[in-house]
Amino acid sequence: DVEAPLLESLNVRDCMLGDDGFAPLAAQLAKCSRLQALELGGNELTAESCAASWLAGVPALETLGMEENELGSAGAAALAKALRSLENGLPKLAAAKFATSEIASRGALALAAALVDAAPALAALDLNENALSED
């Protein structure tokens, strides 16, 4: 177990964690209540990593980077469900990056709607280079 009550920023970008590597990290996020910046981009994460309740452990989160993963619409929907389950949402979240994460229109809409509700401070949402269409 890792105790990191003072941790404010964690960057594990491009570490090729995959879902199996992310699972133990996600379990420890509950001990990082002061975490403000979390960068998980480029780790081959899928919907499996989005279904966990790890978001509840980071109420001070201001930036979330999950770009360049394999989340897909199922992952976006799982994140949306996790966001909706948070009692107080993520009130400080100002930026969320999900570019190039294989998310289609329905997943993107579900995620965006959940973020609007759960993150009143959200100023930037990046869904660039996903499979969004006019449907």
Coordinates of N, CA and C in Angstrom, one line a residue:
D1 N 0.8 -1.2 0.0 CA 0.0 0.0 0.0 C 0.9 1.3 0.0
V2 N 0.4 2.3 -0.7 CA 1.1 3.5 -0.8 C 0.2 4.6 0.0
E3 N 0.9 5.3 0.9 CA 0.2 6.4 1.5 C 0.8 7.7 0.9
A4 N -0.1 8.4 0.3 CA 0.3 9.7 -0.4 C -0.7 10.8 -0.2
P5 N -0.9 11.1 1.1 CA -1.9 12.1 1.4 C -1.5 13.5 0.9
L6 N -0.3 13.8 0.6 CA 0.1 15.1 0.1 C 0.3 15.2 -1.4
L7 N 0.1 14.1 -2.1 CA 0.3 14.0 -3.6 C -0.7 14.9 -4.3
E8 N -0.2 15.8 -5.1 CA -1.1 16.7 -5.8 C -1.1 16.5 -7.3
S9 N 0.0 15.8 -7.8 CA 0.1 15.6 -9.3 C 0.7 14.2 -9.5
L10 N 0.0 13.5 -10.4 CA 0.5 12.2 -10.8 C 0.5 12.1 -12.3
N11 N 1.7 11.8 -12.9 CA 1.8 11.7 -14.4 C 2.4 10.3 -14.7
V12 N 1.6 9.4 -15.2 CA 2.0 8.1 -15.7 C 1.7 8.0 -17.2
R13 N 1.9 9.1 -17.9 CA 1.6 9.1 -19.3 C 2.6 8.1 -20.1
D14 N 2.0 7.4 -21.0 CA 2.8 6.5 -21.9 C 3.6 5.5 -21.1
C15 N 3.1 5.0 -20.1 CA 3.7 3.9 -19.3 C 3.2 2.5 -19.7
M16 N 2.3 2.5 -20.6 CA 1.8 1.2 -21.1 C 1.2 0.3 -20.0
L17 N 0.5 0.9 -19.1 CA 0.0 0.2 -17.9 C -1.0 -0.9 -18.3
G18 N -1.9 -0.6 -19.3 CA -3.0 -1.5 -19.6 C -3.9 -1.5 -18.3
D19 N -5.0 -2.3 -18.5 CA -6.0 -2.4 -17.4 C -5.4 -3.1 -16.2
D20 N -4.6 -4.1 -16.4 CA -4.0 -4.9 -15.3 C -3.0 -4.0 -14.5
G21 N -2.2 -3.2 -15.2 CA -1.3 -2.3 -14.5 C -2.0 -1.2 -13.8
F22 N -3.1 -0.7 -14.4 CA -3.8 0.4 -13.8 C -4.6 0.0 -12.5
A23 N -5.1 -1.2 -12.5 CA -5.9 -1.7 -11.3 C -5.3 -1.4 -10.0
P24 N -4.0 -1.8 -9.7 CA -3.5 -1.5 -8.4 C -3.3 0.0 -8.1
L25 N -3.0 0.7 -9.2 CA -2.9 2.2 -9.0 C -4.2 2.8 -8.7
A26 N -5.3 2.4 -9.4 CA -6.6 2.9 -9.1 C -7.0 2.6 -7.7
A27 N -6.7 1.5 -7.2 CA -7.0 1.1 -5.8 C -6.3 2.1 -4.8
Q28 N -5.2 2.6 -5.1 CA -4.5 3.6 -4.3 C -5.0 5.0 -4.4
L29 N -5.7 5.3 -5.4 CA -6.1 6.7 -5.6 C -7.0 7.2 -4.5
A30 N -7.7 6.3 -3.8 CA -8.6 6.6 -2.7 C -7.8 7.3 -1.6
K31 N -6.5 7.1 -1.6 CA -5.6 7.7 -0.5 C -5.0 9.0 -1.0
C32 N -5.5 9.5 -2.1 CA -4.9 10.7 -2.7 C -5.9 11.9 -2.8
S33 N -6.5 12.2 -1.7 CA -7.6 13.1 -1.7 C -7.2 14.6 -2.1
R34 N -5.9 14.9 -2.1 CA -5.4 16.2 -2.5 C -5.0 16.2 -4.0
L35 N -5.1 15.1 -4.7 CA -4.6 15.0 -6.1 C -5.4 16.0 -6.9
Q36 N -4.7 16.9 -7.6 CA -5.3 17.9 -8.5 C -5.1 17.6 -10.0
A37 N -4.0 16.9 -10.3 CA -3.7 16.6 -11.7 C -3.4 15.1 -11.9
L38 N -4.1 14.4 -12.8 CA -3.9 13.0 -13.0 C -3.8 12.8 -14.5
E39 N -2.6 12.4 -15.0 CA -2.4 12.1 -16.4 C -2.2 10.6 -16.6
L40 N -3.2 10.1 -17.3 CA -3.2 8.6 -17.6 C -3.2 8.4 -19.1
G41 N -2.8 9.4 -19.9 CA -2.8 9.2 -21.4 C -1.8 8.2 -21.9
G42 N -2.2 7.5 -23.0 CA -1.3 6.6 -23.7 C -1.0 5.4 -22.9
N43 N -1.9 4.8 -22.2 CA -1.7 3.6 -21.4 C -2.5 2.4 -21.8
E44 N -3.1 2.5 -23.0 CA -3.9 1.3 -23.5 C -5.0 0.9 -22.5
L45 N -5.6 1.9 -21.8 CA -6.7 1.6 -20.9 C -8.0 1.4 -21.7
T46 N -8.8 0.5 -21.2 CA -10.1 0.2 -21.9 C -11.2 0.5 -21.0
A47 N -12.4 0.1 -21.3 CA -13.6 0.3 -20.5 C -13.5 -0.3 -19.1
E48 N -12.7 -1.4 -19.0 CA -12.5 -2.0 -17.8 C -11.9 -1.1 -16.7
S49 N -11.0 -0.2 -17.1 CA -10.4 0.8 -16.2 C -11.4 1.9 -15.8
C50 N -12.4 2.1 -16.6 CA -13.4 3.2 -16.4 C -14.5 2.8 -15.5
A51 N -14.7 1.5 -15.3 CA -15.8 1.0 -14.5 C -15.6 1.1 -13.0
A52 N -14.3 1.2 -12.6 CA -14.0 1.2 -11.2 C -14.5 2.6 -10.6
S53 N -14.5 2.6 -9.3 CA -15.0 3.8 -8.5 C -13.8 4.6 -8.1
W54 N -12.7 4.6 -8.8 CA -11.5 5.3 -8.4 C -11.7 6.8 -8.4
L55 N -12.7 7.3 -9.2 CA -12.9 8.8 -9.2 C -13.4 9.3 -7.9
A56 N -14.0 8.5 -7.0 CA -14.4 8.9 -5.7 C -13.3 9.3 -4.8
G57 N -12.1 8.8 -5.1 CA -10.9 9.1 -4.2 C -10.2 10.4 -4.6
V58 N -10.6 11.1 -5.6 CA -9.9 12.3 -6.0 C -10.8 13.5 -6.1
P59 N -11.4 13.9 -5.0 CA -12.4 15.0 -5.1 C -11.8 16.3 -5.4
A60 N -10.5 16.5 -5.3 CA -9.8 17.8 -5.6 C -9.3 17.9 -7.0
L61 N -9.6 16.9 -7.8 CA -9.1 16.8 -9.2 C -9.5 18.0 -10.0
E62 N -8.5 18.6 -10.6 CA -8.7 19.8 -11.5 C -8.5 19.5 -12.9
T63 N -7.5 18.5 -13.2 CA -7.3 18.1 -14.6 C -7.2 16.6 -14.7
L64 N -7.8 16.1 -15.7 CA -7.8 14.6 -15.9 C -7.4 14.4 -17.4
G65 N -6.3 13.7 -17.6 CA -5.9 13.3 -18.9 C -6.0 11.9 -19.2
M66 N -6.9 11.5 -20.1 CA -7.1 10.1 -20.4 C -7.0 9.9 -21.9
E67 N -6.4 10.8 -22.6 CA -6.3 10.8 -24.1 C -5.4 9.6 -24.5
E68 N -5.5 9.3 -25.8 CA -4.7 8.2 -26.4 C -4.8 6.9 -25.7
N69 N -6.0 6.5 -25.3 CA -6.3 5.2 -24.7 C -7.3 4.5 -25.6
E70 N -7.8 3.3 -25.2 CA -8.7 2.5 -26.0 C -10.0 2.4 -25.2
L71 N -10.5 3.6 -24.7 CA -11.7 3.6 -23.9 C -12.9 3.2 -24.7
G72 N -13.1 3.6 -25.9 CA -14.3 3.4 -26.6 C -15.5 4.0 -26.0
S73 N -16.6 3.8 -26.6 CA -17.9 4.3 -26.1 C -18.3 3.6 -24.8
A74 N -17.9 2.4 -24.7 CA -18.2 1.6 -23.5 C -17.5 2.2 -22.3
G75 N -16.2 2.6 -22.5 CA -15.5 3.3 -21.4 C -16.0 4.6 -21.1
A76 N -16.4 5.4 -22.1 CA -17.0 6.7 -21.9 C -18.3 6.6 -21.1
A77 N -19.1 5.6 -21.4 CA -20.4 5.4 -20.7 C -20.1 4.9 -19.3
A78 N -19.1 4.1 -19.1 CA -18.7 3.7 -17.7 C -18.2 4.9 -16.9
L79 N -17.4 5.7 -17.5 CA -17.0 7.0 -16.8 C -18.2 7.9 -16.5
A80 N -19.1 8.0 -17.4 CA -20.3 8.8 -17.2 C -21.1 8.2 -16.0
K81 N -21.2 6.9 -15.9 CA -21.9 6.3 -14.8 C -21.2 6.5 -13.5
A82 N -19.9 6.4 -13.5 CA -19.1 6.7 -12.3 C -19.2 8.1 -11.9
L83 N -19.2 9.0 -12.8 CA -19.4 10.5 -12.5 C -20.7 10.7 -11.8
R84 N -21.8 10.1 -12.4 CA -23.1 10.3 -11.8 C -23.3 9.7 -10.4
S85 N -22.4 8.7 -10.1 CA -22.5 8.1 -8.8 C -21.8 8.8 -7.7
L86 N -21.0 9.8 -8.0 CA -20.3 10.6 -7.0 C -21.3 11.5 -6.3
E87 N -21.3 11.4 -5.0 CA -22.2 12.2 -4.2 C -22.0 13.7 -4.5
N88 N -20.8 14.2 -4.5 CA -20.5 15.6 -4.7 C -19.9 15.9 -6.0
G89 N -19.8 15.0 -6.9 CA -19.2 15.2 -8.2 C -17.7 15.5 -8.1
L90 N -17.2 16.2 -9.1 CA -15.8 16.6 -9.1 C -15.9 18.2 -9.2
P91 N -16.1 18.9 -8.1 CA -16.4 20.3 -8.2 C -15.3 21.2 -8.7
K92 N -14.0 20.7 -8.7 CA -12.9 21.5 -9.1 C -12.4 21.1 -10.5
L93 N -12.9 20.1 -11.1 CA -12.5 19.6 -12.4 C -12.7 20.7 -13.4
A94 N -11.6 21.2 -14.0 CA -11.7 22.3 -15.0 C -11.3 21.8 -16.4
A95 N -10.5 20.7 -16.5 CA -10.1 20.2 -17.8 C -10.1 18.7 -17.8
A96 N -10.7 18.2 -18.9 CA -10.7 16.7 -19.1 C -10.3 16.4 -20.5
K97 N -9.3 15.5 -20.7 CA -8.8 15.2 -22.1 C -9.1 13.8 -22.4
F98 N -9.8 13.6 -23.5 CA -10.2 12.2 -24.0 C -9.9 12.1 -25.4
A99 N -9.1 12.9 -26.0 CA -8.8 12.8 -27.4 C -8.2 11.5 -27.8
T100 N -8.4 11.1 -29.0 CA -7.9 9.8 -29.6 C -8.1 8.7 -28.7
S101 N -9.3 8.4 -28.3 CA -9.6 7.3 -27.3 C -10.7 6.4 -27.9
E102 N -10.9 6.4 -29.2 CA -11.9 5.5 -29.8 C -13.3 5.7 -29.3
I103 N -13.7 6.9 -29.0 CA -15.0 7.1 -28.5 C -15.9 7.6 -29.6
A104 N -17.1 6.9 -29.8 CA -18.0 7.3 -30.8 C -19.0 8.3 -30.2
S105 N -19.9 8.8 -31.1 CA -20.8 9.9 -30.7 C -21.6 9.6 -29.5
R106 N -22.3 8.5 -29.3 CA -23.1 8.2 -28.2 C -22.3 8.3 -26.9
G107 N -21.1 7.6 -26.9 CA -20.3 7.6 -25.7 C -19.8 9.0 -25.4
A108 N -19.5 9.8 -26.4 CA -19.0 11.2 -26.2 C -20.2 12.0 -25.6
L109 N -21.4 11.9 -26.1 CA -22.5 12.6 -25.5 C -22.8 12.2 -24.1
A110 N -22.7 10.9 -23.8 CA -23.0 10.5 -22.4 C -21.9 11.1 -21.5
L111 N -20.7 11.0 -21.9 CA -19.6 11.5 -21.1 C -19.7 13.0 -20.9
A112 N -20.0 13.7 -21.9 CA -20.1 15.2 -21.9 C -21.2 15.6 -20.9
A113 N -22.3 14.9 -21.1 CA -23.5 15.3 -20.2 C -23.2 15.0 -18.7
A114 N -22.5 13.9 -18.4 CA -22.2 13.6 -17.1 C -21.2 14.6 -16.5
L115 N -20.2 15.0 -17.3 CA -19.2 16.0 -16.9 C -19.9 17.3 -16.6
V116 N -20.8 17.7 -17.5 CA -21.5 19.0 -17.2 C -22.2 19.0 -15.9
D117 N -22.8 17.9 -15.6 CA -23.5 17.8 -14.3 C -22.6 17.7 -13.1
A118 N -21.5 16.8 -13.2 CA -20.7 16.5 -12.1 C -19.5 17.5 -11.9
A119 N -19.2 18.3 -12.9 CA -18.0 19.2 -12.8 C -18.4 20.6 -13.2
P120 N -19.0 21.4 -12.3 CA -19.5 22.7 -12.6 C -18.3 23.7 -13.0
A121 N -17.1 23.3 -12.7 CA -16.0 24.2 -13.0 C -15.3 23.9 -14.4
L122 N -15.9 22.8 -15.0 CA -15.3 22.4 -16.3 C -15.3 23.5 -17.3
A123 N -14.1 23.8 -17.8 CA -13.9 24.9 -18.8 C -13.4 24.3 -20.1
A124 N -12.8 23.1 -20.1 CA -12.2 22.5 -21.3 C -12.4 21.0 -21.3
L125 N -13.1 20.5 -22.4 CA -13.3 19.1 -22.6 C -12.7 18.8 -24.0
D126 N -11.7 17.9 -24.1 CA -11.1 17.6 -25.4 C -11.5 16.2 -25.8
L127 N -12.3 16.1 -26.9 CA -12.7 14.9 -27.5 C -12.2 14.8 -28.9
N128 N -11.1 15.5 -29.2 CA -10.5 15.6 -30.6 C -10.1 14.2 -31.0
E129 N -10.2 14.0 -32.3 CA -9.7 12.7 -33.0 C -10.4 11.5 -32.5
N130 N -11.7 11.6 -32.2 CA -12.5 10.4 -31.9 C -13.4 10.2 -33.0
A131 N -14.2 9.1 -33.0 CA -15.1 8.7 -34.1 C -16.5 9.4 -34.0
L132 N -16.5 10.7 -33.8 CA -17.7 11.5 -33.7 C -18.3 11.7 -35.1
S133 N -19.6 11.6 -35.1 CA -20.3 11.9 -36.4 C -21.5 12.8 -36.1
E134 N -22.3 13.1 -37.1 CA -23.4 14.0 -37.0 C -24.7 13.2 -36.5
D135 N -24.6 11.9 -36.4 CA -25.7 11.1 -35.9 C -26.1 11.4 -34.5

